[in-house]
mmCIF file of C-alpha atoms and ligand atoms in Angstrom:
data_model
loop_
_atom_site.group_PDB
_atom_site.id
_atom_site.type_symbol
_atom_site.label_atom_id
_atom_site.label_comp_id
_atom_site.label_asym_id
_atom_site.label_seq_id
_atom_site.Cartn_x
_atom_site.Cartn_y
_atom_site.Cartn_z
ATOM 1 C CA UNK F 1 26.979 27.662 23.002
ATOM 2 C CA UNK F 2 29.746 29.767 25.009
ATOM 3 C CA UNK F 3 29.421 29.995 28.511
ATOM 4 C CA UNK F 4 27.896 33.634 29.453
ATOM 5 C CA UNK F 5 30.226 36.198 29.627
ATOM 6 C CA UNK F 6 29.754 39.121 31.690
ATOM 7 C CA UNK F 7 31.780 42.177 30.409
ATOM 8 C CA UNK F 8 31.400 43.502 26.869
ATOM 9 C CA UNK F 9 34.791 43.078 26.011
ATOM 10 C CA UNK F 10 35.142 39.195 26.888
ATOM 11 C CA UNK F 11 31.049 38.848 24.743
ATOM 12 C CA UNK F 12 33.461 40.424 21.813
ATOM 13 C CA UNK F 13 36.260 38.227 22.614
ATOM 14 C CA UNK F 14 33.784 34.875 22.359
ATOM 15 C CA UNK F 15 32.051 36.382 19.500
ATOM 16 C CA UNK F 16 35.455 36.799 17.377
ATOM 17 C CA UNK F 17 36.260 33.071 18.026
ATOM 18 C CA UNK F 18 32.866 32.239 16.885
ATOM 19 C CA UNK F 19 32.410 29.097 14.210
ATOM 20 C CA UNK F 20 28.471 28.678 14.852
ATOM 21 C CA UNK F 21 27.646 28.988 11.187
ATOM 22 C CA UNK F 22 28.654 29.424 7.673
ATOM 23 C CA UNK F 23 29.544 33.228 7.358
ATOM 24 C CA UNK F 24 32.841 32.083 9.832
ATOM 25 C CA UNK F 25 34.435 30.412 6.680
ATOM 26 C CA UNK F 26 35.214 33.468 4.598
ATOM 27 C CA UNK F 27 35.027 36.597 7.154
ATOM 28 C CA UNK F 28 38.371 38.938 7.500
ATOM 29 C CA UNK F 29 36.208 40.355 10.672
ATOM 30 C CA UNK F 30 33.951 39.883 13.136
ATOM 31 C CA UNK F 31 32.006 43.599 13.136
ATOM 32 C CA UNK F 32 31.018 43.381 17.071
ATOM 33 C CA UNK F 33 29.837 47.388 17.421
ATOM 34 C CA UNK F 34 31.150 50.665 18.044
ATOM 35 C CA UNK F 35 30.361 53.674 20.161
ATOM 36 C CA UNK F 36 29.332 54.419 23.437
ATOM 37 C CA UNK F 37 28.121 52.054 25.303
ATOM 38 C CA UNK F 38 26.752 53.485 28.107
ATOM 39 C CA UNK F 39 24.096 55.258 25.727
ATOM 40 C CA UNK F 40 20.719 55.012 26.189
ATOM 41 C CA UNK F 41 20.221 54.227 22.314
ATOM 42 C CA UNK F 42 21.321 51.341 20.334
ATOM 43 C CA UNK F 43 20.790 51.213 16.900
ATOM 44 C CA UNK F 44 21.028 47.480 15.150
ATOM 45 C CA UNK F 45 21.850 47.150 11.710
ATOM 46 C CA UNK F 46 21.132 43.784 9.170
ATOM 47 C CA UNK F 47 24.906 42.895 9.136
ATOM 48 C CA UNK F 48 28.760 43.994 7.961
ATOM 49 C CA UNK F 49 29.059 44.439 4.203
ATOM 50 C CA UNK F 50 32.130 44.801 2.261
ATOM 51 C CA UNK F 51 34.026 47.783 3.963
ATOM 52 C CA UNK F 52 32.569 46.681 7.111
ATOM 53 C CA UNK F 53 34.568 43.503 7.125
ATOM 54 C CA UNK F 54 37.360 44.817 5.545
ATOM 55 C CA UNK F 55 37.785 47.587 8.697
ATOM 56 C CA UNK F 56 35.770 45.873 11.569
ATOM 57 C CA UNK F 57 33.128 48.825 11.959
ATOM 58 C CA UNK F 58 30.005 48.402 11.353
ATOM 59 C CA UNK F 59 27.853 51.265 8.493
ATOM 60 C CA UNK F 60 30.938 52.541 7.105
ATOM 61 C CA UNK F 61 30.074 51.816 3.395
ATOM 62 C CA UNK F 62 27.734 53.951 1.611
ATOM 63 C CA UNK F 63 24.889 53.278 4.136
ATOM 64 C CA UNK F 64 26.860 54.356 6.612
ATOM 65 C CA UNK F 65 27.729 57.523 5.625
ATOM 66 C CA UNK F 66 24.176 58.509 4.988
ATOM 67 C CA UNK F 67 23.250 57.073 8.490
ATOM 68 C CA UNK F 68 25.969 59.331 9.768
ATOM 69 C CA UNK F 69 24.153 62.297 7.959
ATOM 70 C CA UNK F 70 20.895 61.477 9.518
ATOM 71 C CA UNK F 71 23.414 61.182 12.859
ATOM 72 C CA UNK F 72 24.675 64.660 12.272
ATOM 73 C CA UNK F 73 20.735 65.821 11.124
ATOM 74 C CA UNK F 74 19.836 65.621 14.736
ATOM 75 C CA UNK F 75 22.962 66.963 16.300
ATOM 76 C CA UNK F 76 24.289 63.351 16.548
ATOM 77 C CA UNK F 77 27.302 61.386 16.103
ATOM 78 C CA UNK F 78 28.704 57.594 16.530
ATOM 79 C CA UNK F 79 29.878 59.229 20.291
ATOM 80 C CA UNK F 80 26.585 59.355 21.092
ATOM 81 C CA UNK F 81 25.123 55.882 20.778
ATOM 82 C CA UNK F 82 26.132 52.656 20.126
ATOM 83 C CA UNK F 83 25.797 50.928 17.027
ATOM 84 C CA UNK F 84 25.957 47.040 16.131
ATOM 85 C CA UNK F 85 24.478 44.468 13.661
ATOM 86 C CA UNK F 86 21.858 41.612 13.999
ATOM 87 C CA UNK F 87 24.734 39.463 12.822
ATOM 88 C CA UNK F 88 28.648 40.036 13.173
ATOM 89 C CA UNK F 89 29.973 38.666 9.578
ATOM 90 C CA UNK F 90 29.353 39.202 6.170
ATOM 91 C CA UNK F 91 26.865 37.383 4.548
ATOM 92 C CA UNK F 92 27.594 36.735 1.411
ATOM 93 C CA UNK F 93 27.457 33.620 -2.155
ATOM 94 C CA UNK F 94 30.183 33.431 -3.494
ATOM 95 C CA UNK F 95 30.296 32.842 -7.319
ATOM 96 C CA UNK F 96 33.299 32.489 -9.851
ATOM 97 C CA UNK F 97 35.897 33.845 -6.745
ATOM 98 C CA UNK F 98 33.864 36.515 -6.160
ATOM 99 C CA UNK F 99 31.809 37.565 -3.099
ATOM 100 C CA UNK F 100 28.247 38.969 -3.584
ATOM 101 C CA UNK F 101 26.213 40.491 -0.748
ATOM 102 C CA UNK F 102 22.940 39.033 0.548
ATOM 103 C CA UNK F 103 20.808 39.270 3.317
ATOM 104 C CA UNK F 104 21.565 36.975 6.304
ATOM 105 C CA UNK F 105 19.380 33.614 6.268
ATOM 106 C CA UNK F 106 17.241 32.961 9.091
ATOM 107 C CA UNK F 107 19.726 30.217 10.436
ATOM 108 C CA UNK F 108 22.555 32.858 10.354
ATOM 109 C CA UNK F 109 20.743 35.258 12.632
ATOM 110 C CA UNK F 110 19.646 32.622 14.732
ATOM 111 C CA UNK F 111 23.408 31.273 15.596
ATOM 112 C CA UNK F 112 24.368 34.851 16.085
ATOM 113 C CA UNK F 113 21.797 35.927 18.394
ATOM 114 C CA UNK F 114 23.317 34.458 20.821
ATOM 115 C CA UNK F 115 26.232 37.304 20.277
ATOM 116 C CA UNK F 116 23.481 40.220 20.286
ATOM 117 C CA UNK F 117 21.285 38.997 22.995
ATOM 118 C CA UNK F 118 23.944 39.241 25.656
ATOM 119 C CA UNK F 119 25.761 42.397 23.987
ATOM 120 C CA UNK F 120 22.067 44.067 24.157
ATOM 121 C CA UNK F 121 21.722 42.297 27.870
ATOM 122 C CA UNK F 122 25.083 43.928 28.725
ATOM 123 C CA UNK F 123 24.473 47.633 27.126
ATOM 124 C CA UNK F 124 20.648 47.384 28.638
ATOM 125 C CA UNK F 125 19.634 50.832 26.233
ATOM 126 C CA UNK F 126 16.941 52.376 27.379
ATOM 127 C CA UNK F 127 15.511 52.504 23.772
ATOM 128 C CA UNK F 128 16.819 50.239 20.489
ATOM 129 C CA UNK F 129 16.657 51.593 17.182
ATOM 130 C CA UNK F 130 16.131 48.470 14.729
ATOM 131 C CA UNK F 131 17.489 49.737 10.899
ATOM 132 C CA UNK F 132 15.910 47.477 8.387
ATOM 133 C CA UNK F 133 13.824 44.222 8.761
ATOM 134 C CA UNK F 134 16.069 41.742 9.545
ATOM 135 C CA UNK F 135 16.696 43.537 12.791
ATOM 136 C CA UNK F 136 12.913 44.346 13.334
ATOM 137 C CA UNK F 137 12.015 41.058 12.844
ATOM 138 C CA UNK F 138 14.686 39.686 15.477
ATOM 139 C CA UNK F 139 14.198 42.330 18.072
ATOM 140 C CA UNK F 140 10.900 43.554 17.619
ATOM 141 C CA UNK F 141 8.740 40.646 15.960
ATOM 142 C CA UNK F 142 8.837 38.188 13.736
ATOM 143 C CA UNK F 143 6.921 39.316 10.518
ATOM 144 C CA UNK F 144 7.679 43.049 11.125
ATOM 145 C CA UNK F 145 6.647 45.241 8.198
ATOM 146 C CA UNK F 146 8.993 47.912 8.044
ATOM 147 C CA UNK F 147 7.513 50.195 5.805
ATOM 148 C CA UNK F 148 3.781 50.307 7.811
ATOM 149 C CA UNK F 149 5.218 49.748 11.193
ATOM 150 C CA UNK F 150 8.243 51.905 11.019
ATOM 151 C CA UNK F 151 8.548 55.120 13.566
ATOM 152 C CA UNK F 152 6.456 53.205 16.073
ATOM 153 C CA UNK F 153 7.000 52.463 19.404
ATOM 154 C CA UNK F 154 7.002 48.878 20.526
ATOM 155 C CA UNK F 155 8.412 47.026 23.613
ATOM 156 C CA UNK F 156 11.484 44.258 23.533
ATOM 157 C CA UNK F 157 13.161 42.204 25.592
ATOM 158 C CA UNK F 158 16.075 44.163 25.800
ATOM 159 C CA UNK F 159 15.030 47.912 26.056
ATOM 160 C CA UNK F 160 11.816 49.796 26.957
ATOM 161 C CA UNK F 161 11.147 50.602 23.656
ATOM 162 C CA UNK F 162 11.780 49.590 19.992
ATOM 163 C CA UNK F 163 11.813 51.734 17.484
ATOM 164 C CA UNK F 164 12.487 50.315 13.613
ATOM 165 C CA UNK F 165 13.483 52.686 10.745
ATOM 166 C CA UNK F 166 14.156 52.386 6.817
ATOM 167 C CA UNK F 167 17.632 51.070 6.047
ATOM 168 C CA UNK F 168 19.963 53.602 4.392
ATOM 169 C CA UNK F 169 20.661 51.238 1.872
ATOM 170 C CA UNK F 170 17.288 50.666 1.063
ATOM 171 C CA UNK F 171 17.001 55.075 1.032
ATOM 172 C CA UNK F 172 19.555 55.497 -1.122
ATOM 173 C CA UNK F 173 17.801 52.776 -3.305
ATOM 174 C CA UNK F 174 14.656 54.591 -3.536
ATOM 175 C CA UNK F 175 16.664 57.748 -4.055
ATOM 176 C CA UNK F 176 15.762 59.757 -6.951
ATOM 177 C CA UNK F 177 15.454 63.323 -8.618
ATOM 178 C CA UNK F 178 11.991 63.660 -7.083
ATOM 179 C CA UNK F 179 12.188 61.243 -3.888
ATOM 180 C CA UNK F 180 14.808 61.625 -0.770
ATOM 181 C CA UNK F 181 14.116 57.388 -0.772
ATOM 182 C CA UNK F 182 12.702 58.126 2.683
ATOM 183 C CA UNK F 183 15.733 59.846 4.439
ATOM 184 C CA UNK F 184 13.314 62.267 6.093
ATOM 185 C CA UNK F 185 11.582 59.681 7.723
ATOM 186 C CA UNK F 186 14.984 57.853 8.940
ATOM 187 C CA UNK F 187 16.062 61.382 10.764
ATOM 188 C CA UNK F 188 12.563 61.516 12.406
ATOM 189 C CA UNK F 189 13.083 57.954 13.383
ATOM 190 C CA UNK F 190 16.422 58.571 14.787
ATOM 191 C CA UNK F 191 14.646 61.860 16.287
ATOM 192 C CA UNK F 192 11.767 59.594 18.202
ATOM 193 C CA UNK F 193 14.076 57.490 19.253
ATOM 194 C CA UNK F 194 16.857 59.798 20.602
ATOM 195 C CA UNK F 195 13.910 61.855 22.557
ATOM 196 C CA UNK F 196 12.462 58.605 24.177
ATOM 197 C CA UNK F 197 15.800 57.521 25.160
ATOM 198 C CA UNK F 198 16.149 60.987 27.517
ATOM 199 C CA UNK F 199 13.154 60.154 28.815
ATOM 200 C CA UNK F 200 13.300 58.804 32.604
HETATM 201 N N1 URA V 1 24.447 47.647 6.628
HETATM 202 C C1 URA V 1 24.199 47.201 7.875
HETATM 203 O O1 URA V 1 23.081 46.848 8.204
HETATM 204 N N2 URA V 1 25.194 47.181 8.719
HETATM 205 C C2 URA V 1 26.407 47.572 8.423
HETATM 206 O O2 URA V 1 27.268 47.510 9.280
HETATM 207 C C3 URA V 1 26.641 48.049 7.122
HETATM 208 C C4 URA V 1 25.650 48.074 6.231
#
């Protein structure tokens, strides 16, 4: 384990030298986070997909631009908070050449926590916004069930409150001729969350 760093920028600078598991072998990038970091809201994603490694910012893919709608559906934008992952690289098997996305393993997110425990330590939100389960279950709980629990309010170590909403990729999933996937609820989410986090 790194010593502790104390500014954001030298936690990023570790974090990019990182080799603590697996997912260091075939990144392009370490996606650290983007945005403002003095906001009061920090939402944590599962982890960097395709275009995310390929640019170093994290929800820039498909997901991304639907979280940026639900951004821009409360009068929003990536100014305005600060955005990260649960864990830093792509995680991803790799069959005949070819890289196919999967969800982090539970050994993954462990050796990167160290990355988001002092990053979340350093930002010290007043409120965290956890989209999707793997992020739930690291900052919230372990067991979290995201589609009963979601739009709650829980405590954390790192912020006042916890908040976890439906991943966009899991919305646009779910998306259909007669369903938004659940879209509504991820701007209400982002709603709660952004009204706690002006709260005193
Ligand atoms: N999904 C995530 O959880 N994070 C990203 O950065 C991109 C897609």
């Amino acid at each position: 384990m790194e010593p502790h760093a104390t500014t954001l920028a030298e936690v990023k600078a570790q974090a990019e030298a990182c080799t603590a598991c697996r997912l260091a072998e075939r990144r392009r990038t370490v996606v650290f986070g983007v945005g403002n970091p003095q906001s009061p809201l920090v939402l944590v994603g599962e982890g960097p997909g395709e275009e995310e490694d390929r640019t170093g910012v994290p929800f820039v893919g498909r997901a991304g631009k639907l979280l940026d709608q639900a951004l821009m559906d409360n009068g929003l934008d990536r100014t305005d908070v600060y955005i990260c992952n649960t864990v830093k690289c792509r995680a991803c098997d790799w069959r005949d050449g070819k890289p196919y996305n999967r969800p982090p393993a539970p050994d993954e997110i462990a050796a990167c926590s160290q990355w988001l425990d002092q990053q979340l330590r350093i930002i010290a939100p007043k409120v965290i916004l956890c989209v999707g389960a793997p992020s739930a279950n690291t900052i919230i709980r372990k067991g979290f069930q995201i589609t009963k629990e979601r739009g709650k309010k829980f405590s954390c170590a790192y912020a006042k409150t916890a908040i976890a909403t439906l991943h966009p990729a899991y919305i646009l999933r779910q998306m259909g001729a007669k369903s938004d996937g659940g879209y509504s609820l991820l701007v209400e989410d982002i709603a709660l969350a952004w009204m706690e986090a002006q709260l005193g």
